[in-house]
XYZ file of C-alpha atoms in Angstrom:
387
model
C -27.911 45.288 60.293
C -25.041 42.892 60.879
C -27.134 40.082 59.377
C -27.708 42.142 56.190
C -23.996 42.915 55.839
C -23.172 39.234 56.188
C -25.822 38.402 53.572
C -24.372 40.974 51.130
C -20.874 39.526 51.567
C -22.121 36.009 50.767
C -24.059 37.325 47.764
C -20.984 39.122 46.393
C -18.931 36.001 46.975
C -21.388 33.899 44.967
C -21.432 36.420 42.115
C -17.627 36.510 42.114
C -17.521 32.695 41.950
C -19.937 32.772 39.024
C -17.804 35.312 37.172
C -14.672 33.217 37.779
C -16.448 30.128 36.444
C -17.486 31.978 33.276
C -13.937 33.292 32.879
C -12.483 29.781 33.199
C -15.010 28.493 30.659
C -14.156 31.226 28.147
C -10.432 30.609 28.653
C -10.897 26.879 28.039
C -12.948 27.609 24.921
C -10.343 30.026 23.576
C -7.574 27.535 24.280
C -9.436 24.789 22.412
C -10.082 27.101 19.436
C -6.422 28.183 19.445
C -5.250 24.555 19.349
C -7.685 23.821 16.521
C -6.595 26.861 14.506
C -2.912 26.028 15.025
C -3.512 22.405 13.991
C -5.286 23.368 10.750
C -2.722 26.101 10.024
C 0.160 23.667 10.463
C -1.491 20.925 8.368
C -2.449 23.283 5.538
C 0.945 25.007 5.555
C 2.766 21.664 5.451
C 0.436 19.710 3.207
C -0.857 22.060 0.490
C 2.398 21.708 -1.486
C 1.721 17.981 -1.936
C -1.169 18.857 -4.246
C 1.345 20.097 -6.819
C 4.119 18.019 -8.405
C 7.219 18.938 -10.369
C 7.268 17.688 -13.952
C 10.075 17.849 -16.521
C 9.652 17.897 -20.280
C 11.839 15.041 -21.534
C 12.483 13.084 -24.728
C 11.422 9.470 -24.055
C 12.309 6.703 -26.502
C 10.021 3.671 -26.719
C 11.450 0.522 -28.313
C 12.295 -3.061 -27.382
C 15.671 -2.076 -25.950
C 14.321 0.674 -23.672
C 11.493 -1.573 -22.464
C 14.138 -4.087 -21.368
C 16.485 -1.391 -20.010
C 14.297 1.639 -19.076
C 17.290 3.797 -18.088
C 18.177 4.109 -21.781
C 14.787 5.621 -22.603
C 15.950 9.123 -21.571
C 19.201 11.065 -21.759
C 21.793 10.665 -19.017
C 21.254 14.229 -17.814
C 17.475 13.721 -17.536
C 17.974 10.342 -15.863
C 19.470 12.060 -12.803
C 16.464 14.330 -12.257
C 13.528 12.166 -13.361
C 11.640 9.780 -11.106
C 12.714 6.149 -11.376
C 9.060 5.298 -10.882
C 8.209 6.588 -14.369
C 10.961 4.541 -15.997
C 9.661 1.407 -14.289
C 6.185 1.841 -15.761
C 7.334 2.281 -19.369
C 5.734 -1.069 -20.412
C 2.448 0.116 -18.893
C 2.712 3.403 -20.832
C 3.176 1.418 -24.071
C 0.118 -0.730 -23.236
C -1.977 2.398 -22.786
C -0.474 4.129 -25.855
C 0.660 1.461 -28.370
C 1.287 4.218 -30.945
C 4.346 5.277 -28.879
C 6.222 2.065 -29.777
C 9.361 2.639 -31.904
C 9.022 6.406 -31.517
C 10.518 9.161 -29.379
C 7.932 11.229 -27.549
C 8.249 14.551 -25.742
C 6.413 14.039 -22.455
C 5.979 15.785 -19.118
C 7.538 13.280 -16.716
C 7.423 13.314 -12.913
C 10.673 14.579 -11.382
C 12.390 12.780 -8.535
C 11.576 13.751 -4.961
C 14.574 15.997 -4.279
C 13.937 18.001 -7.457
C 10.325 18.436 -6.394
C 11.450 19.644 -2.969
C 13.925 22.080 -4.577
C 11.186 23.554 -6.779
C 9.060 24.067 -3.651
C 11.951 25.798 -1.809
C 12.206 22.973 0.704
C 15.285 21.140 2.042
C 16.739 18.704 -0.492
C 19.875 16.697 -1.337
C 20.643 18.020 -4.820
C 24.272 18.730 -5.720
C 25.496 21.844 -7.531
C 25.531 20.128 -10.931
C 21.896 19.039 -10.601
C 20.836 22.496 -9.399
C 22.550 24.097 -12.403
C 20.820 21.634 -14.759
C 17.438 22.444 -13.209
C 18.138 26.157 -13.633
C 18.804 25.519 -17.327
C 15.541 23.561 -17.592
C 13.708 26.413 -15.929
C 15.233 28.888 -18.379
C 14.135 26.696 -21.310
C 10.615 26.388 -19.806
C 11.036 22.605 -19.513
C 10.158 22.263 -15.847
C 6.914 23.140 -14.107
C 4.759 22.625 -11.024
C 1.470 20.981 -12.077
C -1.549 19.712 -10.149
C -0.654 16.373 -8.600
C -3.336 14.110 -10.075
C -1.189 11.089 -9.237
C -1.765 11.719 -5.545
C -5.440 10.790 -6.042
C -5.075 8.164 -8.800
C -2.130 5.989 -7.698
C -1.381 3.747 -4.750
C 1.410 3.855 -2.216
C 5.031 3.721 -3.367
C 8.518 3.586 -1.891
C 9.285 6.621 -4.082
C 7.459 9.563 -2.497
C 7.072 11.558 -5.707
C 4.697 8.929 -7.144
C 3.034 7.837 -3.888
C -0.745 8.327 -3.767
C -3.797 7.526 -1.695
C -6.040 5.849 -4.278
C -5.521 2.236 -3.113
C -5.890 3.239 0.547
C -9.092 5.178 -0.194
C -10.600 2.186 -2.026
C -9.592 -0.051 0.889
C -11.203 2.400 3.312
C -14.445 2.376 1.305
C -14.547 -1.445 1.262
C -13.913 -1.592 5.017
C -16.679 0.941 5.668
C -19.127 -0.988 3.458
C -18.493 -4.185 5.445
C -18.793 -2.233 8.696
C -22.066 -0.633 7.649
C -23.630 -3.871 6.369
C -22.996 -5.562 9.707
C -23.306 -2.846 12.338
C -26.306 -0.886 11.027
C -28.921 -3.677 10.861
C -27.631 -5.362 14.033
C -27.482 -2.065 15.906
C -30.953 -0.922 14.873
C -32.612 -4.285 15.545
C -30.936 -4.577 18.956
C -31.965 -1.040 19.888
C -35.565 -1.602 18.782
C -35.815 -4.808 20.796
C -34.286 -3.294 23.941
C -36.315 -0.094 23.721
C -39.692 -1.356 22.504
C -40.051 -5.054 23.305
C -37.600 -6.243 25.978
C -38.947 -6.681 29.538
C -37.452 -4.392 32.160
C -35.630 -6.914 34.353
C -32.117 -7.343 35.779
C -30.871 -9.300 32.760
C -31.920 -6.525 30.367
C -30.408 -3.895 32.634
C -27.148 -5.873 32.718
C -27.056 -5.927 28.920
C -27.715 -2.178 28.757
C -24.925 -1.431 31.231
C -22.484 -3.573 29.267
C -23.409 -1.908 25.976
C -22.715 1.495 27.544
C -19.398 0.212 28.898
C -18.390 -1.228 25.506
C -18.805 2.211 23.926
C -16.076 3.537 26.250
C -13.526 0.724 25.775
C -10.252 1.719 24.020
C -10.451 0.858 20.345
C -7.281 -1.242 20.395
C -9.118 -3.802 22.576
C -11.517 -4.377 19.683
C -8.473 -5.007 17.495
C -7.324 -7.759 19.845
C -10.878 -9.145 19.842
C -10.942 -9.150 16.036
C -7.550 -10.874 15.938
C -8.697 -13.621 18.311
C -12.147 -14.219 16.822
C -12.019 -13.474 13.115
C -8.394 -14.329 12.230
C -7.380 -17.017 14.721
C -10.777 -18.758 15.082
C -12.671 -18.144 11.822
C -9.512 -17.895 9.642
C -10.625 -14.708 7.915
C -7.724 -13.499 5.688
C -5.385 -11.171 7.551
C -5.038 -7.611 6.202
C -8.297 -7.975 4.259
C -11.145 -5.481 4.121
C -13.406 -8.214 5.511
C -11.523 -8.621 8.792
C -11.080 -4.849 9.076
C -14.780 -4.234 8.512
C -15.833 -6.952 10.977
C -13.501 -5.527 13.638
C -14.759 -1.981 13.146
C -18.342 -3.270 13.186
C -17.713 -4.645 16.679
C -16.327 -1.257 17.705
C -19.171 0.847 16.266
C -22.024 -1.469 17.282
C -22.404 0.006 20.828
C -22.438 3.544 19.381
C -25.125 2.521 16.876
C -27.262 0.923 19.573
C -26.990 3.864 21.971
C -27.733 6.507 19.314
C -30.680 4.507 17.922
C -32.151 4.019 21.391
C -31.826 7.760 22.062
C -33.680 8.491 18.801
C -36.460 6.017 19.687
C -36.828 7.500 23.176
C -37.276 10.966 21.686
C -40.545 9.860 20.037
C -43.474 11.017 22.266
C -45.479 8.288 23.967
C -48.697 9.845 22.625
C -47.807 8.547 19.133
C -47.531 4.997 20.458
C -50.743 5.349 22.471
C -52.612 6.704 19.446
C -51.477 3.765 17.298
C -52.424 1.256 19.969
C -55.757 3.028 20.275
C -56.677 2.238 16.649
C -55.762 -1.443 17.080
C -52.162 -1.560 15.788
C -49.931 -4.415 16.925
C -46.632 -3.617 18.728
C -44.637 -4.274 15.550
C -47.021 -2.090 13.479
C -46.595 0.690 16.023
C -42.816 0.518 15.680
C -42.664 0.014 11.903
C -45.354 2.477 10.800
C -45.122 5.204 13.467
C -42.019 5.125 15.676
C -39.294 4.315 13.122
C -40.272 6.931 10.485
C -40.240 9.834 12.949
C -37.032 8.653 14.648
C -35.154 8.047 11.386
C -33.279 11.440 11.362
C -31.761 10.662 14.757
C -30.936 7.107 13.702
C -29.270 8.307 10.473
C -27.237 10.829 12.457
C -26.005 8.010 14.705
C -25.068 5.897 11.675
C -23.036 8.666 10.083
C -21.226 9.586 13.301
C -20.467 5.899 13.974
C -19.113 5.355 10.451
C -17.088 8.576 10.644
C -15.486 7.313 13.839
C -14.763 3.959 12.172
C -13.180 5.701 9.191
C -10.735 7.600 11.384
C -9.674 4.614 13.493
C -6.189 3.168 13.165
C -5.363 1.178 16.314
C -7.731 -1.821 15.809
C -6.725 -2.084 12.141
C -3.043 -2.223 13.032
C -3.726 -5.290 15.161
C -5.446 -7.158 12.304
C -2.562 -6.521 9.910
C -3.714 -3.553 7.832
C -0.382 -1.749 8.269
C 1.279 -3.695 5.460
C 2.731 -2.000 2.362
C 0.011 -2.665 -0.221
C 0.192 -0.350 -3.250
C -2.460 -2.150 -5.330
C -6.207 -1.563 -5.265
C -7.990 -4.497 -3.554
C -9.942 -6.746 -5.930
C -12.446 -7.792 -3.251
C -13.177 -7.889 0.456
C -10.864 -10.876 1.007
C -7.804 -9.479 -0.786
C -5.066 -7.665 1.106
C -5.579 -3.949 1.480
C -4.799 -1.004 3.682
C -6.772 2.039 4.814
C -6.045 5.746 4.689
C -5.330 6.273 8.438
C -2.854 3.350 8.381
C -1.123 4.717 5.267
C -0.849 8.170 6.868
C 0.708 6.550 9.927
C 3.210 4.692 7.716
C 4.173 7.866 5.864
C 4.611 9.770 9.138
C 7.169 7.186 10.284
C 9.227 7.454 7.067
C 12.432 9.489 7.196
C 12.274 10.848 3.604
C 11.320 14.538 3.592
C 8.822 14.403 0.672
C 6.653 12.086 2.765
C 6.149 14.878 5.323
C 3.996 16.961 2.975
C 2.181 13.853 1.771
C 1.384 12.900 5.361
C -0.134 16.334 5.984
C -2.018 16.184 2.663
C -3.414 12.750 3.557
C -4.579 14.117 6.911
C -6.269 17.029 5.133
C -8.113 14.625 2.798
C -9.183 12.438 5.730
C -10.336 15.463 7.746
C -12.280 16.797 4.767
C -14.180 13.522 4.398
C -14.823 13.273 8.158
C -16.038 16.879 8.378
C -18.269 16.298 5.340
C -19.809 13.266 7.055
C -20.404 15.243 10.259
C -21.948 18.176 8.382
C -24.195 15.697 6.550
C -25.328 14.323 9.916
C -26.095 17.838 11.185
C -27.937 18.682 7.961
C -30.076 15.523 8.142
C -30.904 16.176 11.794
C -31.910 19.785 11.179
C -33.833 19.065 7.966
C -35.947 16.186 9.219
C -36.099 17.016 12.922
C -39.613 17.205 14.341
C -40.387 19.225 17.444
C -43.237 18.036 19.602
């Protein structure tokens, strides 16, 4: 009887431990979800206002004098509330619309940053006279909040009201193209050799261990590696998409190899044995039978690896992609920046309008990354084969 009582106590103790473990797991899950919800709430609350921009209807005069002295193109009162960025691009406006020359046009012009912040009920540095003038404009229906197309069609700027992400997005695409062209073929070929052809000896095992270790190395180490090899030794142009792509290719290569090997291992051995049974060579077995059925897993690894590369900042800072570069790169060797680096630059700026643009840039980056991850999940589910 005493033995049974002791057994019941131990059983209750084990069940209690199991319940505590489940409770801790649920608490951790809830905490993670709460952090995620708070993060998205804060980013959306801060950044959604950047997708609208204050514009003022103003009389703009285009002639030789105003092209030389843009401040004279608008009235003195409008000059205090309009963005200086618009006045600087007057020659470009004339190039795009030559019919404007020697005329006065009524245009919706981007307002300066503090006016934009005032219209969005955010802290600003406007004085009483400027606030009264804006109230008059509002009464005359000459000021509005419109969709901020410039955020997606212009590059970075020192004036936050005209700063955009277009140049950084194009730089990011170029960097990812270079990364993909190098890391995908090298990663797949290395994985195929190690998984299907390489002998199982100590040298191969050493390589496998080092590949697994490389996948866990902090990304900034790859930046130092890229700086030493590509810039200092091979003289690849600093701040270019080429050096950024090569550096990120080094970083994503272990992930590509590991994910491809996992996809190849998931193919049943019976498929290989069947192919060998009808006289196929080892390469024919891989090319005609193993690769096609493992392709969904390989594609998933590619997308996840490229998504990680797209969100990286640390290695790109080391190879000089933090520079202020507002222009779209003309090629892989021209200076450029990437979206994560531009977001980091904006976050370090003291001007208030950059705060909402930083959050908006993060939202755009997260949207692209989530889209890539959902694509990977969709490919895996659509083409997955169960054996």
